[in-house]
């Protein structure tokens, strides 16, 4: 933990962290508004592009190319985003992806 000038500064920073966490919780509690959001929710829940790909394939959905949905399609959706995915939800998915890539497999 970094040092602070005074307790008020620490309290302010902790309050901001709590607000950010509460905002993430609210985002994750919302129902998906599109199929792409459903895919992103699945990725966040599993932390796995492979498991997310299997989920999409089980629904019989194909990629934009007309072929079977792949892990690369999931990664592309997370990186590039889509107009029908909320920016808050996409930010959470990217945070999960970055944490996974940085630290290896999530536990």
Short mmCIF file of the C-alpha atoms (twelve columns), coordinates in Angstrom:
data_MODEL
# 
_entry.id   MODEL 
# 
loop_
_atom_site.group_PDB 
_atom_site.id 
_atom_site.type_symbol 
_atom_site.label_atom_id 
_atom_site.label_alt_id 
_atom_site.label_comp_id 
_atom_site.label_asym_id 
_atom_site.label_seq_id 
_atom_site.Cartn_x 
_atom_site.Cartn_y 
_atom_site.Cartn_z 
_atom_site.pdbx_PDB_model_num 
ATOM 1   C CA . UNK A 1   0.000   0.000   0.000   1 
ATOM 2   C CA . UNK A 2   1.336   3.414   -0.836  1 
ATOM 3   C CA . UNK A 3   1.807   6.118   1.763   1 
ATOM 4   C CA . UNK A 4   -0.650  8.986   2.086   1 
ATOM 5   C CA . UNK A 5   -0.375  12.549  3.305   1 
ATOM 6   C CA . UNK A 6   -3.179  11.980  5.788   1 
ATOM 7   C CA . UNK A 7   -6.077  9.689   6.670   1 
ATOM 8   C CA . UNK A 8   -8.530  11.809  4.661   1 
ATOM 9   C CA . UNK A 9   -6.603  11.046  1.463   1 
ATOM 10  C CA . UNK A 10  -6.651  7.324   2.236   1 
ATOM 11  C CA . UNK A 11  -10.384 7.449   2.953   1 
ATOM 12  C CA . UNK A 12  -11.020 9.290   -0.315  1 
ATOM 13  C CA . UNK A 13  -9.050  6.706   -2.321  1 
ATOM 14  C CA . UNK A 14  -10.800 3.800   -0.606  1 
ATOM 15  C CA . UNK A 15  -14.175 5.431   -1.213  1 
ATOM 16  C CA . UNK A 16  -13.358 5.730   -4.928  1 
ATOM 17  C CA . UNK A 17  -12.319 2.050   -5.019  1 
ATOM 18  C CA . UNK A 18  -15.588 1.008   -3.351  1 
ATOM 19  C CA . UNK A 19  -17.583 3.056   -5.877  1 
ATOM 20  C CA . UNK A 20  -15.701 1.443   -8.779  1 
ATOM 21  C CA . UNK A 21  -16.349 -2.036  -7.376  1 
ATOM 22  C CA . UNK A 22  -20.040 -1.255  -6.847  1 
ATOM 23  C CA . UNK A 23  -20.271 -0.008  -10.447 1 
ATOM 24  C CA . UNK A 24  -18.717 -3.280  -11.688 1 
ATOM 25  C CA . UNK A 25  -21.155 -5.285  -9.576  1 
ATOM 26  C CA . UNK A 26  -24.095 -3.350  -11.017 1 
ATOM 27  C CA . UNK A 27  -22.808 -3.983  -14.543 1 
ATOM 28  C CA . UNK A 28  -22.453 -7.713  -13.878 1 
ATOM 29  C CA . UNK A 29  -25.925 -7.931  -12.315 1 
ATOM 30  C CA . UNK A 30  -27.599 -6.471  -15.418 1 
ATOM 31  C CA . UNK A 31  -29.142 -8.824  -17.960 1 
ATOM 32  C CA . UNK A 32  -27.370 -9.085  -21.329 1 
ATOM 33  C CA . UNK A 33  -28.936 -6.719  -23.846 1 
ATOM 34  C CA . UNK A 34  -27.616 -8.524  -26.936 1 
ATOM 35  C CA . UNK A 35  -26.142 -11.831 -27.980 1 
ATOM 36  C CA . UNK A 36  -22.658 -10.309 -28.025 1 
ATOM 37  C CA . UNK A 37  -23.140 -9.204  -24.419 1 
ATOM 38  C CA . UNK A 38  -24.201 -12.762 -23.587 1 
ATOM 39  C CA . UNK A 39  -20.910 -13.976 -25.078 1 
ATOM 40  C CA . UNK A 40  -18.951 -11.437 -23.000 1 
ATOM 41  C CA . UNK A 41  -20.774 -12.451 -19.808 1 
ATOM 42  C CA . UNK A 42  -19.881 -16.083 -20.543 1 
ATOM 43  C CA . UNK A 43  -16.239 -15.144 -21.045 1 
ATOM 44  C CA . UNK A 44  -16.142 -13.199 -17.768 1 
ATOM 45  C CA . UNK A 45  -17.742 -16.141 -15.928 1 
ATOM 46  C CA . UNK A 46  -15.369 -18.759 -17.331 1 
ATOM 47  C CA . UNK A 47  -12.209 -16.683 -17.982 1 
ATOM 48  C CA . UNK A 48  -11.759 -18.922 -21.006 1 
ATOM 49  C CA . UNK A 49  -12.103 -18.209 -24.707 1 
ATOM 50  C CA . UNK A 50  -12.272 -21.975 -25.321 1 
ATOM 51  C CA . UNK A 51  -15.193 -22.531 -22.955 1 
ATOM 52  C CA . UNK A 52  -16.919 -19.440 -24.343 1 
ATOM 53  C CA . UNK A 53  -16.432 -20.754 -27.888 1 
ATOM 54  C CA . UNK A 54  -17.987 -24.078 -26.830 1 
ATOM 55  C CA . UNK A 55  -20.937 -22.195 -25.316 1 
ATOM 56  C CA . UNK A 56  -21.563 -20.284 -28.560 1 
ATOM 57  C CA . UNK A 57  -21.191 -23.438 -30.664 1 
ATOM 58  C CA . UNK A 58  -23.681 -25.263 -28.410 1 
ATOM 59  C CA . UNK A 59  -26.233 -22.629 -29.389 1 
ATOM 60  C CA . UNK A 60  -25.564 -23.323 -33.070 1 
ATOM 61  C CA . UNK A 61  -24.319 -19.810 -33.789 1 
ATOM 62  C CA . UNK A 62  -21.679 -19.363 -36.471 1 
ATOM 63  C CA . UNK A 63  -19.117 -16.600 -36.821 1 
ATOM 64  C CA . UNK A 64  -19.415 -13.659 -39.202 1 
ATOM 65  C CA . UNK A 65  -17.367 -15.720 -41.688 1 
ATOM 66  C CA . UNK A 66  -20.081 -18.374 -41.725 1 
ATOM 67  C CA . UNK A 67  -17.851 -20.981 -40.101 1 
ATOM 68  C CA . UNK A 68  -17.853 -22.438 -36.615 1 
ATOM 69  C CA . UNK A 69  -17.277 -19.902 -33.869 1 
ATOM 70  C CA . UNK A 70  -13.659 -20.008 -32.634 1 
ATOM 71  C CA . UNK A 71  -11.664 -18.886 -29.609 1 
ATOM 72  C CA . UNK A 72  -10.138 -16.250 -31.880 1 
ATOM 73  C CA . UNK A 73  -13.617 -14.853 -32.534 1 
ATOM 74  C CA . UNK A 74  -14.095 -14.466 -28.779 1 
ATOM 75  C CA . UNK A 75  -10.716 -12.730 -28.428 1 
ATOM 76  C CA . UNK A 76  -11.504 -10.454 -31.359 1 
ATOM 77  C CA . UNK A 77  -14.863 -9.508  -29.816 1 
ATOM 78  C CA . UNK A 78  -13.147 -8.628  -26.529 1 
ATOM 79  C CA . UNK A 79  -10.396 -6.609  -28.217 1 
ATOM 80  C CA . UNK A 80  -12.426 -4.837  -30.899 1 
ATOM 81  C CA . UNK A 81  -15.734 -4.602  -29.059 1 
ATOM 82  C CA . UNK A 82  -19.047 -4.098  -30.755 1 
ATOM 83  C CA . UNK A 83  -21.744 -1.416  -30.853 1 
ATOM 84  C CA . UNK A 84  -24.131 -3.690  -28.951 1 
ATOM 85  C CA . UNK A 85  -21.812 -4.275  -25.950 1 
ATOM 86  C CA . UNK A 86  -21.766 -1.753  -23.111 1 
ATOM 87  C CA . UNK A 87  -18.415 -0.097  -22.610 1 
ATOM 88  C CA . UNK A 88  -18.529 -0.958  -18.896 1 
ATOM 89  C CA . UNK A 89  -19.006 -4.676  -19.604 1 
ATOM 90  C CA . UNK A 90  -16.264 -4.637  -22.223 1 
ATOM 91  C CA . UNK A 91  -13.897 -2.954  -19.748 1 
ATOM 92  C CA . UNK A 92  -14.491 -5.766  -17.247 1 
ATOM 93  C CA . UNK A 93  -13.852 -8.422  -19.925 1 
ATOM 94  C CA . UNK A 94  -10.639 -6.689  -20.971 1 
ATOM 95  C CA . UNK A 95  -9.533  -6.483  -17.348 1 
ATOM 96  C CA . UNK A 96  -10.138 -10.235 -16.979 1 
ATOM 97  C CA . UNK A 97  -8.223  -10.910 -20.203 1 
ATOM 98  C CA . UNK A 98  -5.309  -8.690  -19.155 1 
ATOM 99  C CA . UNK A 99  -5.137  -10.265 -15.713 1 
ATOM 100 C CA . UNK A 100 -5.199  -13.731 -17.255 1 
ATOM 101 C CA . UNK A 101 -2.539  -12.871 -19.838 1 
ATOM 102 C CA . UNK A 102 -0.316  -11.183 -17.272 1 
ATOM 103 C CA . UNK A 103 -0.523  -13.816 -14.547 1 
ATOM 104 C CA . UNK A 104 -1.261  -16.956 -16.517 1 
ATOM 105 C CA . UNK A 105 -4.282  -19.032 -15.666 1 
ATOM 106 C CA . UNK A 106 -6.708  -17.414 -13.216 1 
ATOM 107 C CA . UNK A 107 -7.568  -19.374 -10.106 1 
# 
